[in-house]
mmCIF file of C-alpha atoms in Angstrom:
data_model
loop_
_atom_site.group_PDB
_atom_site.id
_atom_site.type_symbol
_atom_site.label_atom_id
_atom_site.label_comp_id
_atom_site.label_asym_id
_atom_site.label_seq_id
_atom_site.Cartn_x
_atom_site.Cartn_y
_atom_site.Cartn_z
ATOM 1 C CA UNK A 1 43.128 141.426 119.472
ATOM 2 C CA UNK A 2 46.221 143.410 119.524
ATOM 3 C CA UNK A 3 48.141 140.647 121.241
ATOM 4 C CA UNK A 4 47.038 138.365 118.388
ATOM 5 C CA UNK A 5 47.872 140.761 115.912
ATOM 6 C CA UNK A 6 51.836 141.624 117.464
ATOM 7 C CA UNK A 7 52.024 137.805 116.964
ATOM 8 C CA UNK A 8 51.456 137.612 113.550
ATOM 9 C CA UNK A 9 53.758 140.246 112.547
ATOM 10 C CA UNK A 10 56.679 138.563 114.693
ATOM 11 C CA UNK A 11 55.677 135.070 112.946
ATOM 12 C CA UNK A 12 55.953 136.867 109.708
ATOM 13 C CA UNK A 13 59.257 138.808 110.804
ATOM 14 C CA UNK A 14 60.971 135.636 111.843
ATOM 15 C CA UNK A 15 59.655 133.861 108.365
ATOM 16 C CA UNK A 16 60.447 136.810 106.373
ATOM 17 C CA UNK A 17 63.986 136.615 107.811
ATOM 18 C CA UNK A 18 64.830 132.603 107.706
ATOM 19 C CA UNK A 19 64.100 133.561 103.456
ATOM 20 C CA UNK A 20 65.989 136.287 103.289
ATOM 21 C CA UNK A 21 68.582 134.099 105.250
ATOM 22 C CA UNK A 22 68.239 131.175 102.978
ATOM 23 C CA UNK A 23 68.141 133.251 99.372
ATOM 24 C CA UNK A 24 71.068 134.728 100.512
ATOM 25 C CA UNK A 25 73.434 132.040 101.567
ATOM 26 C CA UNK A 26 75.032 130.348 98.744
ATOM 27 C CA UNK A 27 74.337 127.334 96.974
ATOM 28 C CA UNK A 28 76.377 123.966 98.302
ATOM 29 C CA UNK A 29 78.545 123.326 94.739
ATOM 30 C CA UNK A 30 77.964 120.108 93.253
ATOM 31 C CA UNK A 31 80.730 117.344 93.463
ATOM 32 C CA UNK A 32 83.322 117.923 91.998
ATOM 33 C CA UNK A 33 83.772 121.345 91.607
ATOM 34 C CA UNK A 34 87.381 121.182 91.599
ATOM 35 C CA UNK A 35 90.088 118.873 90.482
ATOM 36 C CA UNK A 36 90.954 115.721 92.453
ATOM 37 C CA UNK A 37 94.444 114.056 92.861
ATOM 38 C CA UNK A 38 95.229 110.434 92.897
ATOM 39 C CA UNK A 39 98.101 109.861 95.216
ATOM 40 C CA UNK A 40 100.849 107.398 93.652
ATOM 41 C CA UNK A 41 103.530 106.328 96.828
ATOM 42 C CA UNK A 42 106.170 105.159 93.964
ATOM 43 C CA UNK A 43 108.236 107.279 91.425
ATOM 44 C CA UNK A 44 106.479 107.850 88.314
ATOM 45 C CA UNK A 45 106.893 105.443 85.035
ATOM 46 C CA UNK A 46 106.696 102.195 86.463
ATOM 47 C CA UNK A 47 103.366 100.369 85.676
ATOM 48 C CA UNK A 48 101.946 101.358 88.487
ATOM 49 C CA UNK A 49 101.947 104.874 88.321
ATOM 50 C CA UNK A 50 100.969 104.151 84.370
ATOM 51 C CA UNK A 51 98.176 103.216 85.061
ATOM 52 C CA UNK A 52 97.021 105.155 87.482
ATOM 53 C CA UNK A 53 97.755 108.162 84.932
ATOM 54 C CA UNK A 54 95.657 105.734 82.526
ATOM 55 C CA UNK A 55 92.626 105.663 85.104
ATOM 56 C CA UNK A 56 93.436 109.929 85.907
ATOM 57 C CA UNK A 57 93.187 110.408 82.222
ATOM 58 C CA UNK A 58 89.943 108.439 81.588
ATOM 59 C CA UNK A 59 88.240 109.732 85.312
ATOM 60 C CA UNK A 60 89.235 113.043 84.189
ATOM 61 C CA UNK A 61 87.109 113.000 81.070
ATOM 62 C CA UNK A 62 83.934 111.322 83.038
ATOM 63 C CA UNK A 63 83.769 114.107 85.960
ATOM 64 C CA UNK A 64 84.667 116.920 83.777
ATOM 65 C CA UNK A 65 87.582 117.628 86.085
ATOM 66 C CA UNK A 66 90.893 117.161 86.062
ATOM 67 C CA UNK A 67 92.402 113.854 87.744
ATOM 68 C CA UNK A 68 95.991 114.809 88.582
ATOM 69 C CA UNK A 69 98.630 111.968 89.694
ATOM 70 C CA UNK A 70 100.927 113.371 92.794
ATOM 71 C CA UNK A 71 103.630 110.903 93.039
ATOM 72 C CA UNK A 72 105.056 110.894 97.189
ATOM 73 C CA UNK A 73 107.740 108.689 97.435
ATOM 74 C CA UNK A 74 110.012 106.933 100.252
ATOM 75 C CA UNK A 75 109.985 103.827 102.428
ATOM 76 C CA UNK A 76 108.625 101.097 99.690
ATOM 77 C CA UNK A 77 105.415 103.144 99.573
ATOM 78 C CA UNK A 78 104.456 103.778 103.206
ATOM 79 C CA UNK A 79 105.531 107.779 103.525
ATOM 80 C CA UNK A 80 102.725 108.276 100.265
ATOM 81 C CA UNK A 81 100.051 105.863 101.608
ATOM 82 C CA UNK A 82 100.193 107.259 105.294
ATOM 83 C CA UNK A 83 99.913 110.859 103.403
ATOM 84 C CA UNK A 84 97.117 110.270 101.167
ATOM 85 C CA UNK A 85 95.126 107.709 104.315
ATOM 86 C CA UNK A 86 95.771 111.806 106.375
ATOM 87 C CA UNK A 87 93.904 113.728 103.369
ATOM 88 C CA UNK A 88 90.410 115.013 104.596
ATOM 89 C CA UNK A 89 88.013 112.261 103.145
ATOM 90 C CA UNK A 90 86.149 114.945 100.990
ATOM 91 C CA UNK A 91 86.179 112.808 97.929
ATOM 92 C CA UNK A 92 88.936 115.352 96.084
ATOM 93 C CA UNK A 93 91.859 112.896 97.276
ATOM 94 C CA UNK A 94 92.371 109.147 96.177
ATOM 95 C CA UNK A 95 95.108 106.568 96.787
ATOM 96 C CA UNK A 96 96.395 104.327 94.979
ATOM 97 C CA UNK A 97 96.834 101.180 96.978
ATOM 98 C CA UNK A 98 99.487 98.125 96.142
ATOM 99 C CA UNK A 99 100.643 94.870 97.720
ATOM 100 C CA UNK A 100 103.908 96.187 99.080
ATOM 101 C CA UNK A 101 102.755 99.537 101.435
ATOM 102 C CA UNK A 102 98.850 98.137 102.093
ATOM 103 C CA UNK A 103 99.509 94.132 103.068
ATOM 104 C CA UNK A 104 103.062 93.621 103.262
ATOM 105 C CA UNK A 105 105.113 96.748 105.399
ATOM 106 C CA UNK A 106 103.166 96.348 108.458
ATOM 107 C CA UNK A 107 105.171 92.962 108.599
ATOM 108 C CA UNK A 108 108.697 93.846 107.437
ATOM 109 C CA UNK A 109 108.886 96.392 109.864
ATOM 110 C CA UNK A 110 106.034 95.373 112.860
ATOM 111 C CA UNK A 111 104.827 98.804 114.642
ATOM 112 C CA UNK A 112 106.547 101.225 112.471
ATOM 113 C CA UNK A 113 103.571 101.893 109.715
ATOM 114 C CA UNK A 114 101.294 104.681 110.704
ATOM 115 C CA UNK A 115 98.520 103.384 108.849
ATOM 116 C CA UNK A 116 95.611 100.374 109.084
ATOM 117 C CA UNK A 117 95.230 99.822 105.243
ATOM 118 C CA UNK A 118 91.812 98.012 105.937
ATOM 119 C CA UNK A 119 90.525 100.812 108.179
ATOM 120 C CA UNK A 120 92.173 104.345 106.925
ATOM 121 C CA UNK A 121 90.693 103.572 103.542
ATOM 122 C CA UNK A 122 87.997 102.302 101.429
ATOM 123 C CA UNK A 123 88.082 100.929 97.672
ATOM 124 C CA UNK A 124 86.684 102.483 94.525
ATOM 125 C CA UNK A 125 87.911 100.095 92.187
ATOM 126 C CA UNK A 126 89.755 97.001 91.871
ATOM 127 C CA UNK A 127 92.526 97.908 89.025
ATOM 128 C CA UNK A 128 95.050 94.974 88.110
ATOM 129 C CA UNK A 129 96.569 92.349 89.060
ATOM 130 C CA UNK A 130 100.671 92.180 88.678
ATOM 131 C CA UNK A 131 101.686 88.368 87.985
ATOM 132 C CA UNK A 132 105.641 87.625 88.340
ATOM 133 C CA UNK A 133 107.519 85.218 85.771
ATOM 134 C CA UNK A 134 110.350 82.952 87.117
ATOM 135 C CA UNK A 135 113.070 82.919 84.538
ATOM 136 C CA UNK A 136 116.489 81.569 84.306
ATOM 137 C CA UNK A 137 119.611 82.935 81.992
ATOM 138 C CA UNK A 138 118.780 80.965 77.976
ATOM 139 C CA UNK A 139 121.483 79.035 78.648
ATOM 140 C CA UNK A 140 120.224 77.611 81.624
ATOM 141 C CA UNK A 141 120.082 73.530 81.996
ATOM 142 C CA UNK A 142 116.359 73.229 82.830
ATOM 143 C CA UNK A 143 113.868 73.527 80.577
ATOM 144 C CA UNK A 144 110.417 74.105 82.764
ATOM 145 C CA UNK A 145 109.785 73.856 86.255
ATOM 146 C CA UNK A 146 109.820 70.516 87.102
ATOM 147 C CA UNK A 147 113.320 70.043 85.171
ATOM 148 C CA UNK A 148 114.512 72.904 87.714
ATOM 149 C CA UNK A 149 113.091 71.549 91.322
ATOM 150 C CA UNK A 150 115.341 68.052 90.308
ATOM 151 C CA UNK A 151 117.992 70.184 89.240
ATOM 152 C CA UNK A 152 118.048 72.141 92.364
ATOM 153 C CA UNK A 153 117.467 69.301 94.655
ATOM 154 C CA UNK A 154 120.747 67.753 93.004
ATOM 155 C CA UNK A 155 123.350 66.585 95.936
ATOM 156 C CA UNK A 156 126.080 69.369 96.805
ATOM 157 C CA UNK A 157 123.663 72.151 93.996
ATOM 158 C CA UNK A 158 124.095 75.598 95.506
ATOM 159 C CA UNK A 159 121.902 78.058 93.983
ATOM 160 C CA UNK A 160 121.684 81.683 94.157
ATOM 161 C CA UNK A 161 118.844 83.998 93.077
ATOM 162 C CA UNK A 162 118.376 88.027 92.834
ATOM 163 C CA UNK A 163 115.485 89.887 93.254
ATOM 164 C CA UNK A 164 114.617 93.795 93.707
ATOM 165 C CA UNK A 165 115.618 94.027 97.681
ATOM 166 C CA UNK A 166 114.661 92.623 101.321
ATOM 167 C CA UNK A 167 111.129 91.690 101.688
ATOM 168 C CA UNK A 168 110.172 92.858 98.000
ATOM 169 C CA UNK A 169 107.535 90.952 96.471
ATOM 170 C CA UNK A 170 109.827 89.326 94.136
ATOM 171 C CA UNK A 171 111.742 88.242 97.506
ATOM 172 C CA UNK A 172 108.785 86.856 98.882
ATOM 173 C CA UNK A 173 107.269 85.260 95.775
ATOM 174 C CA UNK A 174 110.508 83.071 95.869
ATOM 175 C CA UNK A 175 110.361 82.487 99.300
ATOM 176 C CA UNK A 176 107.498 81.425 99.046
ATOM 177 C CA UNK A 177 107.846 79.345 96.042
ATOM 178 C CA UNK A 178 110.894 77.693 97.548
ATOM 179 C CA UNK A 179 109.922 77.028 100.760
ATOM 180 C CA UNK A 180 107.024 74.996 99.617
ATOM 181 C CA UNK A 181 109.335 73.328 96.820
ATOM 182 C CA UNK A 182 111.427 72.023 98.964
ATOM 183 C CA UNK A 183 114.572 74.093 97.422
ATOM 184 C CA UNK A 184 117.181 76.080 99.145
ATOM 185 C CA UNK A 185 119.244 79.144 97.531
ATOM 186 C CA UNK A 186 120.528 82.251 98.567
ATOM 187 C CA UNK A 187 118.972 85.420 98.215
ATOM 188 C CA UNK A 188 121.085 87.987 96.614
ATOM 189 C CA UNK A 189 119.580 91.756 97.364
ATOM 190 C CA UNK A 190 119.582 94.551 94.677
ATOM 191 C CA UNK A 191 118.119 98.123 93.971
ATOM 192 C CA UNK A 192 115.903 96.973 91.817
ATOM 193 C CA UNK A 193 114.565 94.555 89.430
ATOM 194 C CA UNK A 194 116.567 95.900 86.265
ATOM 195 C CA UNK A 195 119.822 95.107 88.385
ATOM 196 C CA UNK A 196 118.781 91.392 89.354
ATOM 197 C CA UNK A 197 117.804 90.954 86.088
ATOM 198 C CA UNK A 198 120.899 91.832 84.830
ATOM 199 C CA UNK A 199 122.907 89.904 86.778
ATOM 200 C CA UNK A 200 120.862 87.063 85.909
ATOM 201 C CA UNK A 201 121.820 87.596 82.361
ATOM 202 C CA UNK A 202 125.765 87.759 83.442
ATOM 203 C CA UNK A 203 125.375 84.556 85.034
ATOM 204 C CA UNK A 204 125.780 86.112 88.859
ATOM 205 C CA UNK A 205 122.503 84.452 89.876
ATOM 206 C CA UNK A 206 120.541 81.736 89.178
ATOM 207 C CA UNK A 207 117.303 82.828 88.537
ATOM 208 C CA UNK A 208 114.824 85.933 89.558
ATOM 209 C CA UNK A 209 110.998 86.281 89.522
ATOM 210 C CA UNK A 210 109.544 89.642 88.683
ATOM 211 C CA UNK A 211 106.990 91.745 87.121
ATOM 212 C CA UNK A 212 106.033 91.125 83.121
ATOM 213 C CA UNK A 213 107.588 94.746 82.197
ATOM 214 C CA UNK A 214 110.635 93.754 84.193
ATOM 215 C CA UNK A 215 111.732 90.487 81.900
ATOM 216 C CA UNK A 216 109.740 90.943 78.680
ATOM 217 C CA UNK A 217 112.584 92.278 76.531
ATOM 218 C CA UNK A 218 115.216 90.113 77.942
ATOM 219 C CA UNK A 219 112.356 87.124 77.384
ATOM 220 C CA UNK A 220 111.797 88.568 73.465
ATOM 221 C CA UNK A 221 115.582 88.806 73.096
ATOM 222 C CA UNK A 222 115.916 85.067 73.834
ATOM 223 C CA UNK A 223 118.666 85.551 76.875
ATOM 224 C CA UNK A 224 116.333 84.219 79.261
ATOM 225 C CA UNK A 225 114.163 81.255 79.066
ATOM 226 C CA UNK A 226 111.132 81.238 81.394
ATOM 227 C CA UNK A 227 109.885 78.351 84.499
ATOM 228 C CA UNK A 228 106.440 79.727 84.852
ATOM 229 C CA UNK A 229 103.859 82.430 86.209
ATOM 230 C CA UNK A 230 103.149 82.527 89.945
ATOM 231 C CA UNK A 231 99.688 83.526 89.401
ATOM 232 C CA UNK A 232 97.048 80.992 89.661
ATOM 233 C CA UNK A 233 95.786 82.068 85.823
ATOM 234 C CA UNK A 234 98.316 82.124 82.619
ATOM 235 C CA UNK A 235 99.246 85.947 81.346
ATOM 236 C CA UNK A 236 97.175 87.005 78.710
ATOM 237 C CA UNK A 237 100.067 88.645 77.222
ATOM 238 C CA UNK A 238 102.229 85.719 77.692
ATOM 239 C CA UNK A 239 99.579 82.698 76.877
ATOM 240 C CA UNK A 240 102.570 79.755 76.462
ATOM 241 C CA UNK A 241 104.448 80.009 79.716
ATOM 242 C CA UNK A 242 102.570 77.866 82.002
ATOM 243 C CA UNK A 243 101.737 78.411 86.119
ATOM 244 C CA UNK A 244 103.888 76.925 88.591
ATOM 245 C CA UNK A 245 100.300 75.352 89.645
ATOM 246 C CA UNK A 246 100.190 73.536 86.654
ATOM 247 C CA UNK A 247 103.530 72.379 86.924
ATOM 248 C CA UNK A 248 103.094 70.412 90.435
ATOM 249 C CA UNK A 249 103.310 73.713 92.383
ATOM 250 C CA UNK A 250 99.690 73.081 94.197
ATOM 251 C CA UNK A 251 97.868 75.911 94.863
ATOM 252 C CA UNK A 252 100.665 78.511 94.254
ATOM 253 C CA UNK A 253 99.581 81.845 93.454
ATOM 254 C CA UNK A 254 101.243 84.856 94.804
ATOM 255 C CA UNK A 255 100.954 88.437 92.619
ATOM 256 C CA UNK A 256 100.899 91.714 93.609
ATOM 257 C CA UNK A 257 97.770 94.087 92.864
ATOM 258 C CA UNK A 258 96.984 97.615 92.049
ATOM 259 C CA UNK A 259 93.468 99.191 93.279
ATOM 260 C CA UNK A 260 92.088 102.901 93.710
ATOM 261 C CA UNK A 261 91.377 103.863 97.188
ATOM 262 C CA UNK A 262 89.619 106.482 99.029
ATOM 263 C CA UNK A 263 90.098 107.884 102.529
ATOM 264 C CA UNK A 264 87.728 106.398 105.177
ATOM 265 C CA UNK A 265 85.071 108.938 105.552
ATOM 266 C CA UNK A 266 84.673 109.898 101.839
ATOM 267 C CA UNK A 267 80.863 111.432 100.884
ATOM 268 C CA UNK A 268 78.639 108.213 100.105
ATOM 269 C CA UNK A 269 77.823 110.427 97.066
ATOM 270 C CA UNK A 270 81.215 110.853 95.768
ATOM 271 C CA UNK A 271 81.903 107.208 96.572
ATOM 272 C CA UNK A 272 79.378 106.221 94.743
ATOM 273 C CA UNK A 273 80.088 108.330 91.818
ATOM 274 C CA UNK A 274 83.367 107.424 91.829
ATOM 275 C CA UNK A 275 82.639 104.042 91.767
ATOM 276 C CA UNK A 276 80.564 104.124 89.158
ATOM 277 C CA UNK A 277 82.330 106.195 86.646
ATOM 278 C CA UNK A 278 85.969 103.840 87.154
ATOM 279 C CA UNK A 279 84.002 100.481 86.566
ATOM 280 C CA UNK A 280 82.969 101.664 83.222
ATOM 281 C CA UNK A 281 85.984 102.716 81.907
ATOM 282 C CA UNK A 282 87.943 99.424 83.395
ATOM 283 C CA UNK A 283 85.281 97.588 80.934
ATOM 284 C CA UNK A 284 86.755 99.546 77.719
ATOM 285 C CA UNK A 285 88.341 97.999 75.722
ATOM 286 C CA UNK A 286 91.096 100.192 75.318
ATOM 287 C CA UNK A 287 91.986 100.537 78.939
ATOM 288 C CA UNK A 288 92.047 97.120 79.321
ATOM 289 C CA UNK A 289 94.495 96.695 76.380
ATOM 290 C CA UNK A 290 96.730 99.475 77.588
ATOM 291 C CA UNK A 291 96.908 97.828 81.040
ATOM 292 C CA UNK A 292 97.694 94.089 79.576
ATOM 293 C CA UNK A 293 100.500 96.392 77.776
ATOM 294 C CA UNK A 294 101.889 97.422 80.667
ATOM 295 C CA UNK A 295 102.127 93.399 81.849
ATOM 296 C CA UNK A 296 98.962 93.487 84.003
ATOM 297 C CA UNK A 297 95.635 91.773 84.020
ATOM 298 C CA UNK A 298 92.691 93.589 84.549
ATOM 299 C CA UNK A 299 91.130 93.197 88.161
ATOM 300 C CA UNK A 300 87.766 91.675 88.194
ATOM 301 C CA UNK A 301 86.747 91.666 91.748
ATOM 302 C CA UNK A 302 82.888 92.483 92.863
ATOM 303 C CA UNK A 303 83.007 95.721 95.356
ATOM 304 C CA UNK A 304 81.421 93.636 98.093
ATOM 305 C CA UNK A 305 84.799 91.522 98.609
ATOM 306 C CA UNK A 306 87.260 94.599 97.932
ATOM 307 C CA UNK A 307 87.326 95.545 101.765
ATOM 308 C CA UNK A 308 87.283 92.216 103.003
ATOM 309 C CA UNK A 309 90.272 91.613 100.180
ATOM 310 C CA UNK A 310 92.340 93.659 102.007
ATOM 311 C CA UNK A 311 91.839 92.077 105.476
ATOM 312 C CA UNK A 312 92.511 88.545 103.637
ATOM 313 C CA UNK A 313 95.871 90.006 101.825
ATOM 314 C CA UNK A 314 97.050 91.286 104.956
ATOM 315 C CA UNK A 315 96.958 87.900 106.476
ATOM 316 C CA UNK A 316 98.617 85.981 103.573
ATOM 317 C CA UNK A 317 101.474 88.302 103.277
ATOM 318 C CA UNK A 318 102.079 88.013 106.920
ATOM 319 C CA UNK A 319 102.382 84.196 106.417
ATOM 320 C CA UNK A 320 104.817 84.936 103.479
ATOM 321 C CA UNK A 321 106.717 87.395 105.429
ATOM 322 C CA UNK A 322 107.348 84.843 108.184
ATOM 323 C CA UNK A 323 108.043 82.139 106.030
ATOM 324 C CA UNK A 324 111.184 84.557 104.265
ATOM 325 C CA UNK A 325 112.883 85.730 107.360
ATOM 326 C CA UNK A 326 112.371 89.296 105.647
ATOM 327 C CA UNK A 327 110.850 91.294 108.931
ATOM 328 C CA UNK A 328 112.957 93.425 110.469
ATOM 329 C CA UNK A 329 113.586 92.996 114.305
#
């Protein structure tokens, strides 16, 4: 009987202290409970980073905590996209992931980027796409596309074109476009887009292909006249200039893209949550207005193919890469 009874009390003893343990410790916060960051690899005020202050803005107001863009510059994106792929995966840090850093560095410069963009991360939302017009100074003597492959085929033509540096996607979208044309020009390097176009203008080059936000003005001022869109789709914002596609380019599309990433590892919960609140607000109406504004086109892309989206851009770029002469030895 007493045995029995001295194990009773120490059942109750140990119960009465797991309790007092568990009232005590404190409750596990719900996510979030702080703010987050979204990790922009470029300098702030381009498109990109636009609208990834856009998406903080709107994320912000869904969580009830503040979405703060940290821009972390250097090496065409890579030094911000390996930081943000070595953030704990805690669901406080995203990324915002692009064509140049997460398919196309890995290629310029084989063995030198820290980072497996397919791996170190995983997508919350597909965000834009970034289609490039080919234009040509308004004084130009082609009129579309198919006036400019004869005209550049012409015995003895030498042509020239700009674009926004080595292995750039402007570089590469040319590359591209002229390899499978059948054209040859010379590339002519600058510091950016603004400077190419520029030249273009002051007759220094031939032609350029770039971003919407990079030509629009000189397009609505009339002093250049553009060939056509190197996206599979027309621009929304620019219905009349047709594809390249549609002018005898088959199959051409090459853009770049814009999508919100996550480390590997994030909370399924805060995935999902994330997820979920960033799909709705890419369905307003008003963000997708302010993105066409900023000369992009809205992403649609089911979740299911975002990972394997990477994997497949990583190839194609590699094939684009190759086809430029752009890597780096």
């Amino acid at each position: 009987m007493f045995v029995r009874i001295m194990r009773a009390c120490a059942r109750h003893s140990i119960l009465a202290a797991v309790a007092a343990a568990l009232a005590s410790a404190p409750a596990q916060a719900a996510w979030p409970d702080r703010p987050l960051r979204i990790i922009v690899p470029f300098p702030p005020g381009n498109s990109s980073d636009v609208s990834m202050r856009l998406i903080a803005e709107k994320l912000g107001a869904a969580l009830g905590q503040a979405v703060v863009v940290e821009n972390r510059t250097g090496a065409g994106g890579v030094i911000g996209t390996d930081y943000a792929a070595k953030q704990p995966a805690d669901g406080y840090t995203l990324a915002m992931g692009s064509t140049g850093p997460m398919s196309i560095a890995q290629w310029l410069r084989p063995g030198t980027v820290p980072y497996h963009a397919a791996e170190d991360f995983v997508p919350v939302a597909a965000v834009a796409w970034a289609p490039q017009v080919l234009v040509v100074r308004a004084d130009y003597p082609v009129s579309d596309f198919k006036s400019f492959m004869a005209y550049a085929k012409e015995p003895g033509r030498r042509l020239a074109f700009g674009s926004s540096g080595n292995g750039t996607t402007p570089h590469l979208v040319i590359s591209q476009m002229l390899n499978q044309a059948g054209i040859q020009a010379t590339h002519v390097p600058y510091r950016g887009g603004v400077q190419a176009a520029t030249d273009l203008v002051g007759g220094q080059v031939d032609f350029i292909s770039d971003n919407v936000p990079v030509v629009s003005s000189l397009l609505q001022s009339g002093k250049v006249k553009p060939l056509g869109v190197t996206a599979a789709q027309r621009i929304s914002s620019l219905p009349d200039i047709p594809t390249l596609q549609e002018q005898g380019l088959d199959g051409f599309d090459l853009q770049g893209w814009i999508l919100l990433l996550a480390p590997a590892g994030t909370p399924q919960d805060a995935l999902d949550r994330l997820r979920s609140e960033t799909a709705a607000l890419l369905k307003t109406e008003e963000v997708r207005e302010r993105l066409n504004g900023l000369g992009l086109v809205p992403m649609e892309m089911p979740m299911a193919r975002l990972q394997d989206f990477l994997a497949q851009e990583s190839d194609k770029w590699k094939q684009v890469v190759e086809v430029s002469g752009a890597a780096e030895n």
